[in-house]
Short mmCIF file of C-alpha atoms and ligand atoms in Angstrom, two decimals:
data_model
loop_
_atom_site.label_atom_id
_atom_site.label_comp_id
_atom_site.label_asym_id
_atom_site.label_seq_id
_atom_site.Cartn_x
_atom_site.Cartn_y
_atom_site.Cartn_z
CA MET A 1 0.12 -0.26 0.02
CA PRO A 2 1.71 3.63 -0.87
CA ALA A 3 2.42 5.35 2.28
CA SER A 4 0.34 8.22 2.77
CA PRO A 5 1.81 11.23 4.71
CA THR A 6 0.25 9.83 7.99
CA SER A 7 1.36 6.12 7.36
CA PRO A 8 4.16 4.71 9.42
CA TRP A 9 7.07 4.00 7.59
CA TRP A 10 7.46 0.40 7.61
CA LEU A 11 3.85 -0.08 6.14
CA ASP A 12 5.38 -0.88 2.67
CA ALA A 13 9.11 -0.98 3.68
CA VAL A 14 11.53 -3.23 2.27
CA VAL A 15 13.83 -4.56 5.33
CA TYR A 16 17.24 -5.99 4.60
CA GLN A 17 18.34 -8.63 6.94
CA VAL A 18 22.18 -8.50 7.76
CA TYR A 19 23.40 -11.57 9.09
CA PRO A 20 26.52 -9.94 11.08
CA ARG A 21 28.82 -12.69 11.38
CA SER A 22 28.64 -13.03 7.72
CA PHE A 23 28.39 -9.41 6.11
CA GLN A 24 31.64 -7.78 6.13
CA ASP A 25 34.63 -8.35 7.96
CA THR A 26 37.08 -5.40 8.47
CA ASP A 27 39.47 -6.46 11.22
CA GLY A 28 40.71 -9.89 9.67
CA ASP A 29 39.51 -12.09 12.40
CA GLY A 30 37.23 -13.97 9.75
CA ASP A 31 33.99 -12.79 11.22
CA GLY A 32 31.89 -9.77 10.10
CA ASP A 33 31.55 -6.85 12.20
CA LEU A 34 29.84 -3.54 12.83
CA ARG A 35 32.29 -1.44 10.89
CA GLY A 36 32.01 -3.86 7.93
CA ILE A 37 28.41 -3.32 7.89
CA ALA A 38 28.90 0.52 7.91
CA ALA A 39 31.13 0.23 4.96
CA ARG A 40 28.74 -1.96 3.16
CA LEU A 41 25.32 0.15 3.91
CA ASP A 42 25.93 2.01 0.06
CA HIS A 43 24.92 -1.51 -1.21
CA VAL A 44 21.84 -1.46 0.93
CA ARG A 45 20.78 1.89 -0.26
CA GLU A 46 21.25 1.20 -3.80
CA LEU A 47 19.16 -1.78 -3.38
CA GLY A 48 16.43 0.48 -2.28
CA ALA A 49 15.87 -0.87 0.88
CA ASP A 50 14.24 1.28 3.66
CA ALA A 51 15.81 -0.30 6.79
CA VAL A 52 18.33 -2.78 8.08
CA TRP A 53 17.52 -5.45 10.59
CA LEU A 54 20.80 -6.94 12.35
CA SER A 55 20.92 -10.28 13.81
CA PRO A 56 22.08 -10.15 17.14
CA VAL A 57 25.40 -8.71 17.74
CA TYR A 58 25.37 -8.69 21.73
CA PRO A 59 28.04 -10.52 23.67
CA SER A 60 27.35 -14.15 23.35
CA PRO A 61 29.14 -17.90 23.53
CA MET A 62 27.70 -18.16 20.24
CA ALA A 63 25.96 -21.41 21.01
CA ASP A 64 23.10 -20.50 18.85
CA GLY A 65 24.76 -17.98 16.66
CA GLY A 66 24.29 -14.95 19.10
CA TYR A 67 20.59 -15.67 19.86
CA ASP A 68 21.97 -16.62 23.14
CA VAL A 69 22.71 -13.55 24.69
CA ALA A 70 24.85 -12.74 27.73
CA ASP A 71 24.13 -9.03 27.86
CA TYR A 72 21.41 -7.21 26.47
CA GLU A 73 23.18 -3.88 26.45
CA ASP A 74 26.65 -4.56 25.03
CA ILE A 75 28.21 -5.50 21.60
CA ASP A 76 30.48 -8.81 21.29
CA PRO A 77 33.99 -7.86 20.89
CA ARG A 78 33.99 -9.87 17.88
CA PHE A 79 31.79 -7.26 15.98
CA GLY A 80 33.09 -4.13 17.70
CA THR A 81 32.02 -1.81 20.25
CA LEU A 82 29.24 0.43 21.39
CA ASP A 83 30.82 3.09 19.70
CA ASP A 84 30.98 1.25 16.57
CA ALA A 85 27.19 0.66 16.94
CA ASP A 86 26.58 4.24 17.48
CA THR A 87 28.48 4.98 14.39
CA LEU A 88 26.50 2.41 12.30
CA ILE A 89 23.29 4.02 13.35
CA ALA A 90 24.25 7.28 12.53
CA ALA A 91 25.61 6.14 8.98
CA ALA A 92 22.16 4.24 8.51
CA HIS A 93 20.54 7.49 9.04
CA GLU A 94 22.46 9.48 7.10
CA ARG A 95 21.56 7.34 4.01
CA GLY A 96 17.93 7.37 5.12
CA LEU A 97 17.72 3.83 6.48
CA LYS A 98 16.07 2.78 9.58
CA LEU A 99 17.99 0.58 11.78
CA LEU A 100 16.55 -2.57 13.62
CA MET A 101 17.82 -4.49 16.51
CA ASP A 102 17.20 -8.15 16.96
CA VAL A 103 15.81 -8.92 20.67
CA VAL A 104 15.92 -12.27 22.09
CA PRO A 105 13.58 -12.03 24.93
CA CYS A 106 12.43 -15.61 25.63
CA HIS A 107 15.69 -16.92 26.90
CA THR A 108 19.27 -15.73 27.81
CA SER A 109 22.56 -17.29 27.58
CA ILE A 110 23.27 -19.80 30.33
CA GLU A 111 26.16 -17.47 30.38
CA HIS A 112 24.27 -14.17 31.26
CA PRO A 113 25.06 -13.15 35.06
CA TRP A 114 21.44 -13.24 35.51
CA PHE A 115 21.60 -17.15 35.55
CA ARG A 116 23.57 -17.36 38.73
CA ALA A 117 23.03 -13.85 40.11
CA HIS A 118 19.22 -13.81 39.60
CA PRO A 119 18.19 -17.34 39.02
CA GLU A 120 14.50 -16.54 40.25
CA ARG A 121 14.15 -14.90 36.76
CA TYR A 122 14.32 -18.37 35.06
CA VAL A 123 11.50 -21.29 34.94
CA TRP A 124 12.44 -23.99 37.41
CA ALA A 125 11.23 -27.37 38.77
CA ASP A 126 12.37 -29.61 41.30
CA GLY A 127 12.00 -33.40 41.35
CA ASP A 128 14.12 -36.62 39.91
CA GLU A 129 12.39 -36.17 36.74
CA PRO A 130 11.68 -33.30 34.44
CA PRO A 131 7.99 -31.70 35.40
CA ASN A 132 6.50 -32.44 32.03
CA ASN A 133 7.13 -33.83 28.66
CA TRP A 134 7.66 -30.44 26.61
CA LEU A 135 10.18 -30.56 23.72
CA ALA A 136 12.74 -27.92 22.61
CA ALA A 137 12.56 -26.48 19.18
CA PHE A 138 15.53 -28.16 18.23
CA GLY A 139 14.09 -31.66 19.35
CA GLY A 140 15.01 -33.49 22.66
CA GLY A 141 13.32 -32.48 25.86
CA ALA A 142 12.65 -28.83 27.08
CA TRP A 143 14.28 -29.38 30.42
CA SER A 144 17.86 -29.68 31.52
CA ARG A 145 19.47 -30.40 35.08
CA ASP A 146 21.46 -27.53 36.42
CA ARG A 147 24.49 -29.42 37.73
CA GLN A 148 25.23 -26.35 40.41
CA SER A 149 21.63 -26.66 42.06
CA GLY A 150 20.48 -30.01 40.93
CA ARG A 151 17.41 -28.35 39.89
CA TRP A 152 15.58 -28.69 36.44
CA TYR A 153 15.55 -25.44 34.17
CA LEU A 154 13.19 -25.04 31.01
CA HIS A 155 14.85 -24.14 27.46
CA SER A 156 12.66 -23.87 24.66
CA PHE A 157 15.85 -24.15 22.62
CA TYR A 158 19.31 -25.14 22.98
CA ALA A 159 19.94 -26.20 26.65
CA GLU A 160 22.59 -23.36 26.82
CA GLN A 161 19.53 -20.78 26.44
CA PRO A 162 17.51 -21.10 29.77
CA ASP A 163 13.88 -19.70 29.32
CA LEU A 164 13.26 -16.36 31.39
CA ASN A 165 10.01 -16.56 33.47
CA TRP A 166 8.13 -13.72 31.72
CA ARG A 167 5.22 -14.00 34.29
CA ARG A 168 7.67 -11.90 36.69
CA SER A 169 7.75 -8.27 36.61
CA ASP A 170 11.36 -7.91 36.98
CA VAL A 171 12.10 -9.95 34.02
CA ARG A 172 9.48 -7.75 32.00
CA GLU A 173 10.93 -4.61 33.22
CA ALA A 174 14.92 -5.62 32.91
CA VAL A 175 14.22 -6.69 29.12
CA ALA A 176 12.08 -3.65 28.40
CA ALA A 177 14.65 -1.49 29.95
CA SER A 178 17.35 -2.97 27.52
CA LEU A 179 14.98 -1.94 24.54
CA CYS A 180 15.11 1.45 25.91
CA PHE A 181 18.92 1.46 26.11
CA TRP A 182 18.97 0.65 22.44
CA LEU A 183 16.33 3.41 21.77
CA ARG A 184 18.51 5.90 23.12
CA ARG A 185 21.07 4.68 21.15
CA GLY A 186 18.95 6.00 17.85
CA VAL A 187 17.78 2.68 16.69
CA ASP A 188 14.17 2.66 15.07
CA GLY A 189 12.70 -0.53 16.25
CA PHE A 190 13.09 -4.20 17.14
CA ARG A 191 12.55 -7.86 15.56
CA LEU A 192 11.33 -9.75 18.65
CA ASP A 193 12.46 -13.31 18.72
CA ALA A 194 10.62 -16.11 19.30
CA ILE A 195 7.63 -14.47 21.03
CA ASP A 196 5.23 -17.17 21.05
CA ARG A 197 7.53 -19.05 23.46
CA LEU A 198 7.38 -16.25 26.06
CA LEU A 199 4.67 -17.42 28.29
CA LYS A 200 3.68 -20.87 29.15
CA ASP A 201 1.14 -22.80 31.29
CA PRO A 202 1.83 -21.45 34.80
CA GLU A 203 0.75 -25.29 35.91
CA LEU A 204 3.27 -26.77 33.48
CA ARG A 205 0.82 -29.16 32.10
CA ASP A 206 2.01 -32.10 29.61
CA ASP A 207 1.39 -31.19 26.03
CA PRO A 208 -0.77 -33.63 24.36
CA PRO A 209 0.34 -35.49 21.52
CA ALA A 210 -0.12 -34.25 18.09
CA SER A 211 -3.13 -35.12 16.20
CA ALA A 212 -1.72 -34.09 12.70
CA PRO A 213 1.69 -33.02 11.14
CA PRO A 214 2.37 -29.31 12.53
CA VAL A 215 1.13 -26.46 9.82
CA LEU A 216 4.80 -25.12 10.14
CA PRO A 217 7.62 -27.69 10.05
CA GLU A 218 9.53 -28.46 13.16
CA LEU A 219 12.77 -29.72 13.79
CA GLY A 220 13.56 -33.51 15.04
CA ASP A 221 10.87 -34.65 17.47
CA ALA A 222 9.63 -31.08 18.15
CA GLY A 223 6.59 -31.71 16.08
CA ALA A 224 5.26 -34.99 18.07
CA LEU A 225 3.18 -33.05 20.52
CA GLU A 226 0.50 -30.31 20.23
CA PRO A 227 2.20 -27.39 22.03
CA VAL A 228 -0.70 -26.07 23.48
CA HIS A 229 0.83 -25.60 27.09
CA SER A 230 4.44 -24.89 26.25
CA ARG A 231 3.78 -22.40 23.52
CA ASN A 232 1.31 -19.30 22.59
CA ALA A 233 -0.14 -18.85 26.13
CA PRO A 234 -3.60 -17.00 25.95
CA ASP A 235 -2.33 -13.99 27.99
CA ILE A 236 0.52 -13.10 25.89
CA GLY A 237 -0.42 -9.62 26.25
CA LEU A 238 1.12 -9.46 29.62
CA ALA A 239 4.60 -9.67 28.11
CA LEU A 240 4.09 -8.00 25.03
CA GLY A 241 1.97 -5.11 26.53
CA ALA A 242 5.35 -4.39 28.82
CA LEU A 243 7.27 -4.21 25.82
CA ARG A 244 4.97 -1.90 23.98
CA GLY A 245 4.56 0.29 26.91
CA ALA A 246 8.29 0.57 27.55
CA VAL A 247 8.97 1.63 23.76
CA GLY A 248 6.00 3.70 22.77
CA ASP A 249 4.19 3.45 19.55
CA ASP A 250 6.74 4.93 17.24
CA ALA A 251 9.44 2.23 17.72
CA LEU A 252 8.42 -0.70 15.20
CA LEU A 253 8.12 -3.93 16.58
CA VAL A 254 8.28 -6.93 14.22
CA GLY A 255 7.46 -10.33 15.77
CA GLU A 256 8.76 -13.71 15.07
CA VAL A 257 5.61 -15.54 15.70
CA TYR A 258 6.24 -19.02 14.64
CA LEU A 259 2.45 -19.65 13.93
CA PRO A 260 0.09 -19.65 11.30
CA ALA A 261 -1.32 -16.20 10.24
CA ALA A 262 -4.77 -17.11 11.65
CA GLN A 263 -3.21 -17.10 15.22
CA LEU A 264 -1.35 -13.83 14.91
CA PRO A 265 -4.06 -11.46 16.26
CA PRO A 266 -3.59 -11.58 19.96
CA TYR A 267 0.07 -10.88 19.10
CA LEU A 268 -0.71 -7.89 16.69
CA GLU A 269 -2.45 -6.17 19.39
CA HIS A 270 1.13 -5.12 20.58
CA VAL A 271 3.39 -5.61 17.79
CA ASP A 272 3.18 -3.75 14.51
CA CYS A 273 3.50 -6.75 12.25
CA ALA A 274 4.62 -10.50 12.21
CA PHE A 275 6.11 -12.63 9.72
CA ALA A 276 4.06 -14.74 7.57
CA PHE A 277 5.79 -18.31 7.81
CA GLU A 278 3.01 -20.09 5.88
CA LEU A 279 4.27 -18.47 2.61
CA LEU A 280 8.10 -19.24 3.67
CA HIS A 281 7.36 -22.79 3.97
CA ALA A 282 4.66 -23.27 1.25
CA ARG A 283 5.58 -25.70 -1.59
CA TRP A 284 6.58 -24.22 -5.11
CA ASP A 285 2.93 -24.55 -6.31
CA ALA A 286 0.39 -22.08 -7.32
CA ARG A 287 -2.42 -23.38 -5.03
CA ALA A 288 -0.09 -23.78 -2.43
CA TYR A 289 1.24 -20.14 -2.53
CA ARG A 290 -2.45 -18.72 -3.46
CA ALA A 291 -3.53 -20.36 -0.01
CA ALA A 292 -0.84 -19.06 2.03
CA ILE A 293 -1.03 -15.51 0.74
CA ALA A 294 -4.82 -15.50 1.14
CA ALA A 295 -4.12 -16.85 4.74
CA ALA A 296 -1.99 -13.97 5.51
CA LEU A 297 -4.39 -11.23 4.15
CA ASP A 298 -7.60 -12.85 5.81
CA PRO A 299 -9.18 -9.42 7.12
CA ALA A 300 -10.51 -11.45 10.11
CA GLY A 301 -6.72 -12.19 10.85
CA ALA A 302 -3.61 -10.58 10.17
CA ALA A 303 -4.45 -8.50 7.03
CA GLY A 304 -2.40 -5.35 6.88
CA ARG A 305 -0.08 -6.47 9.37
CA ILE A 306 2.05 -8.88 7.79
CA ALA A 307 5.63 -9.10 7.22
CA TRP A 308 6.46 -11.02 4.09
CA VAL A 309 9.57 -13.22 4.12
CA LEU A 310 10.53 -15.73 1.80
CA SER A 311 14.24 -16.27 3.30
CA ASN A 312 16.23 -15.90 6.53
CA HIS A 313 19.11 -17.37 8.48
CA ASP A 314 17.25 -20.48 9.81
CA PHE A 315 16.00 -22.12 6.64
CA PRO A 316 17.60 -23.41 3.33
CA ARG A 317 17.84 -20.61 1.00
CA LEU A 318 15.78 -19.61 -1.80
CA PRO A 319 17.43 -21.47 -4.85
CA ASP A 320 17.35 -24.67 -2.41
CA ARG A 321 13.97 -24.26 -1.34
CA VAL A 322 12.01 -23.30 -4.65
CA GLY A 323 14.70 -24.54 -7.25
CA HIS A 324 17.15 -22.37 -8.93
CA GLY A 325 15.14 -22.12 -11.88
CA ASN A 326 12.14 -20.40 -9.72
CA THR A 327 14.52 -18.24 -7.91
CA ARG A 328 13.76 -15.14 -9.84
CA ALA A 329 10.01 -15.78 -9.92
CA ALA A 330 10.30 -15.79 -6.13
CA ALA A 331 11.80 -12.65 -5.78
CA LEU A 332 8.95 -11.04 -8.34
CA LEU A 333 6.28 -12.34 -5.98
CA ALA A 334 8.04 -11.39 -2.70
CA LEU A 335 8.51 -7.83 -3.85
CA THR A 336 5.11 -7.29 -5.32
CA LEU A 337 3.03 -8.28 -1.97
CA PRO A 338 1.34 -5.49 -0.40
CA GLY A 339 3.16 -4.67 3.08
CA ALA A 340 6.40 -4.95 4.24
CA VAL A 341 9.00 -7.43 2.92
CA PHE A 342 12.02 -8.81 4.45
CA VAL A 343 15.14 -9.51 2.15
CA TYR A 344 17.79 -12.09 3.66
CA GLN A 345 21.26 -10.81 2.64
CA GLY A 346 22.66 -12.73 -0.37
CA ASP A 347 19.46 -13.32 -1.88
CA GLU A 348 19.63 -10.27 -3.87
CA ILE A 349 22.30 -11.79 -5.84
CA GLY A 350 20.86 -15.38 -5.86
CA MET A 351 22.95 -16.98 -2.96
CA ALA A 352 22.20 -20.54 -2.64
CA ASP A 353 23.09 -22.92 0.51
CA GLY A 354 26.75 -23.93 1.03
CA PRO A 355 28.40 -26.77 2.53
CA GLY A 356 28.25 -25.26 6.20
CA GLY A 357 31.06 -25.67 8.79
CA ASP A 358 33.14 -28.96 9.27
CA PRO A 359 32.74 -29.15 12.12
CA PRO A 360 29.64 -27.58 12.21
CA HIS A 361 29.02 -24.22 14.19
CA ASP A 362 25.18 -24.79 14.54
CA ARG A 363 24.13 -28.17 15.78
CA ALA A 364 20.79 -27.60 14.04
CA GLY A 365 22.42 -27.55 10.66
CA ARG A 366 21.80 -23.86 9.95
CA ASP A 367 25.45 -22.91 8.73
CA ARG A 368 24.52 -23.92 5.28
CA HIS A 369 22.33 -20.81 5.03
CA ARG A 370 24.97 -18.43 6.55
CA HIS A 371 27.83 -18.30 4.41
CA PRO A 372 29.71 -14.92 3.71
CA MET A 373 28.16 -12.27 1.58
CA LEU A 374 29.79 -12.46 -1.90
CA TRP A 375 30.81 -9.07 -2.77
CA ASP A 376 33.20 -9.84 -5.50
CA GLY A 377 33.41 -13.25 -7.13
CA ASP A 378 36.92 -12.76 -8.49
CA ALA A 379 38.53 -11.48 -4.93
CA PRO A 380 39.90 -13.63 -2.16
CA HIS A 381 37.07 -14.89 0.19
CA GLY A 382 34.45 -13.28 -2.34
CA GLY A 383 35.58 -9.84 -0.73
CA PHE A 384 34.27 -10.67 2.61
CA THR A 385 37.57 -10.61 4.56
CA PRO A 386 41.09 -9.81 3.84
CA ALA A 387 43.21 -12.20 1.60
CA ALA A 388 45.09 -13.29 4.66
CA ALA A 389 42.37 -14.11 6.86
CA THR A 390 40.28 -17.35 7.46
CA PRO A 391 36.70 -16.77 7.21
CA TRP A 392 34.49 -18.66 9.78
CA LEU A 393 32.75 -20.08 7.07
CA PRO A 394 34.07 -20.48 3.32
CA ALA A 395 32.98 -17.97 0.59
CA ILE A 396 30.77 -19.92 -1.99
CA GLU A 397 30.24 -19.26 -5.57
CA VAL A 398 27.03 -17.84 -7.06
CA ASP A 399 25.79 -18.14 -10.36
CA GLY A 400 26.35 -14.68 -11.87
CA GLY A 401 28.96 -13.59 -9.49
CA GLY A 402 29.02 -11.54 -6.55
CA VAL A 403 27.60 -7.58 -6.06
CA ALA A 404 30.72 -6.30 -8.26
CA GLN A 405 29.81 -8.71 -11.17
CA GLN A 406 26.07 -8.31 -10.95
CA SER A 407 26.07 -4.43 -10.67
CA GLY A 408 25.14 -2.70 -13.83
CA ALA A 409 24.11 -6.27 -15.54
CA PRO A 410 20.63 -5.83 -16.73
CA ASP A 411 19.97 -9.23 -16.51
CA SER A 412 21.66 -10.00 -13.03
CA MET A 413 19.44 -10.84 -10.28
CA LEU A 414 20.72 -7.86 -8.44
CA SER A 415 19.21 -5.78 -11.37
CA LEU A 416 16.01 -7.60 -10.82
CA TYR A 417 15.82 -6.89 -7.12
CA ARG A 418 16.84 -3.26 -7.71
CA ASP A 419 14.07 -2.87 -10.46
CA LEU A 420 11.46 -4.65 -8.34
CA ILE A 421 12.30 -2.62 -5.31
CA ALA A 422 11.85 0.72 -7.48
CA SER A 423 8.39 -0.45 -9.14
CA ARG A 424 6.78 -1.39 -5.51
CA ARG A 425 6.22 2.23 -4.87
CA THR A 426 3.99 2.64 -8.08
CA LEU A 427 1.71 -0.57 -7.42
CA GLY A 428 -1.66 0.34 -6.37
CA ASP A 429 -3.42 -0.57 -3.06
CA GLY A 430 -4.53 -4.18 -2.07
CA LEU A 431 -4.10 -7.49 -3.82
CA SER A 432 -7.05 -9.46 -5.74
CA PHE A 433 -6.19 -12.87 -7.11
CA VAL A 434 -7.07 -13.43 -10.89
CA ASP A 435 -9.16 -16.42 -11.35
CA ASP A 436 -9.85 -18.58 -14.45
CA ILE A 437 -6.22 -19.12 -15.39
CA ASP A 438 -4.15 -22.00 -16.33
CA ASP A 439 -3.22 -24.48 -13.49
CA GLY A 440 -0.01 -23.83 -12.53
CA VAL A 441 -0.06 -20.05 -12.71
CA LEU A 442 -0.21 -17.77 -10.05
CA ALA A 443 -1.72 -13.92 -10.84
CA TYR A 444 -2.79 -11.11 -9.07
CA ARG A 445 -3.74 -7.62 -9.37
CA ARG A 446 -2.09 -4.74 -7.62
CA GLY A 447 -4.42 -1.60 -7.46
CA ASP A 448 -6.40 -0.95 -10.75
CA ARG A 449 -3.58 -1.16 -13.15
CA HIS A 450 -0.84 -3.51 -12.22
CA LEU A 451 -0.87 -7.44 -12.61
CA VAL A 452 1.65 -10.02 -11.40
CA ALA A 453 1.64 -13.42 -13.29
CA ILE A 454 4.17 -16.10 -12.49
CA ASN A 455 4.27 -19.76 -14.23
CA MET A 456 5.00 -21.90 -10.98
CA SER A 457 4.56 -25.20 -13.14
CA ASP A 458 7.11 -27.03 -15.13
CA ALA A 459 5.68 -26.57 -18.63
CA PRO A 460 4.76 -23.39 -20.52
CA ARG A 461 1.42 -21.97 -19.44
CA ALA A 462 -0.74 -19.15 -20.68
CA CYS A 463 -0.32 -15.92 -19.45
CA PRO A 464 -3.51 -13.88 -18.37
CA PRO A 465 -3.98 -10.75 -20.29
CA ALA A 466 -1.61 -8.44 -18.81
CA GLY A 467 -0.96 -5.25 -20.67
CA THR A 468 2.64 -3.96 -20.98
CA ILE A 469 5.73 -5.25 -19.21
CA VAL A 470 7.04 -3.17 -16.39
CA ARG A 471 9.69 -5.97 -15.43
CA ALA A 472 9.92 -9.40 -16.25
CA THR A 473 12.05 -12.30 -14.48
CA HIS A 474 13.76 -12.87 -17.75
CA PRO A 475 14.57 -9.53 -19.55
CA GLN A 476 16.41 -10.66 -22.25
CA ARG A 477 13.20 -12.70 -23.34
CA LEU A 478 10.65 -10.17 -22.00
CA GLY A 479 11.82 -6.52 -22.29
CA ALA A 480 10.43 -3.79 -20.63
CA GLY A 481 7.75 -1.97 -22.48
CA ALA A 482 6.85 -5.01 -24.56
CA PRO A 483 3.28 -6.53 -24.66
CA ALA A 484 2.99 -9.23 -22.11
CA PRO A 485 3.50 -12.73 -23.69
CA ALA A 486 0.85 -15.25 -24.76
CA ARG A 487 2.88 -17.81 -22.64
CA LEU A 488 5.24 -17.83 -19.75
CA GLN A 489 7.93 -20.36 -19.48
CA PRO A 490 8.48 -22.27 -16.09
CA GLY A 491 10.03 -20.11 -13.50
CA GLU A 492 9.03 -17.01 -15.68
CA GLY A 493 6.89 -14.32 -14.61
CA VAL A 494 6.07 -10.58 -15.28
CA LEU A 495 4.92 -7.41 -13.84
CA ALA A 496 2.57 -5.80 -16.19
CA VAL A 497 0.65 -2.38 -16.41
CA CYS A 498 -2.65 -1.82 -18.43
CA GLU A 499 -2.69 1.52 -19.60
C1 LIG B 1 14.79 -17.41 16.16
C2 LIG B 1 16.15 -17.36 15.50
C3 LIG B 1 16.91 -18.54 15.37
C4 LIG B 1 17.06 -19.00 17.09
C5 LIG B 1 15.76 -19.32 17.88
C6 LIG B 1 16.23 -19.05 19.12
O1 LIG B 1 13.79 -18.44 15.60
O2 LIG B 1 15.63 -16.88 14.26
O3 LIG B 1 18.07 -18.42 14.75
O4 LIG B 1 17.88 -19.92 17.08
O5 LIG B 1 14.95 -17.94 17.56
O6 LIG B 1 16.73 -17.87 19.85
#
């Protein structure tokens, strides 16, 4: 929806996700850093993005890639200093970019001083056995025994990530204060990690066995139970209201709520928007995508408050999920949906998964989605780190090369992203699906004049009447200004305009 003078900046924004460890290293330790991010902000600006979301940069033992936070109000030395953070925030603002921090409120690192100094802030149980059958998100039981006290502590993720007890006011106040700490430093908002896990059943009742596979995929055995007591508590407003109350209405709060869109409304009472994970996980199929988009746009649910996302640091990269031949069409789709859209670093050059670390850094197998950004396919380590350094994960090749090779090449993935982001501003309000079209084609109108049509099948299909091409996925074949084609090839799509 085009932003009116009174609508918030994020309504139609493109938010670029930086995974700091893999973006740009400047000090030669093989890990990306804040100075590197500042040095590469022009890339984000030239892409046309409105904001940057930084995955966590706080002090962390890195048991979960920084999502195990040991201090909410400092910067890990591998990423730099608080001064570097201030410089980065200022550099983003100078370029007209907003900056969002990632806040991990559900749990801390087990090495956070609170775990020993304020054990009462966590969720504990006594006894010979864990108090219930709850499962952790990465599989296995959600309770571990603390060797020091002999008591059980709850961890919704790795055992190195004990869950905070959000029913306590001191926890709510302490975490809310850390958001204010970053607001005072000038950040514009926060992506709130795993907020469907903030509150649990106070009686710690068992979760029942699952009656069907989960709507959103789970790792390991985590989908074996229906998480009715361990997640998505009905009084989630207790936690989220405290955060919203502390930051005020101007700070953007984006929720990572790993639930179907229909279950988002209680969260949206307090956060501005939430990710649409059904679309991220939909199989590459016109009906499945249509259903996932319709679910997210349901007026009874999350309509107008959706943050579209097709890729992030947790899941296989786009070419690996939708197929290499469909990656351009996926970009066309994501960037023409109404509402905010999040782009994961590297998507704009078509990065695929790599081999990961040996030995792995992440026990859940997510290294493969986190290889360093390829700035220059001809430079050592892709330009990510100085030649003499050893990157924490190796640079990988990308079809079409890195940013240096793709910049200025009209048929590159990067040009497609830049053009589509520029065109987004001209699309009209709302989205309505086009019916009576070939099976395997997804088509929708934006506003009165624009139409998007994508062939998601594996054979040529008829393109619905579409007017003149604004941008096609394959500009060598379908140039801007030409009439929309009669047929679309597999993996091909057009954004067209009717005069
Ligand atoms: C979120 C993050 C993921 C992390 C988990 C636990 O899902 O995106 O990377 O492992 O929360 O904090």
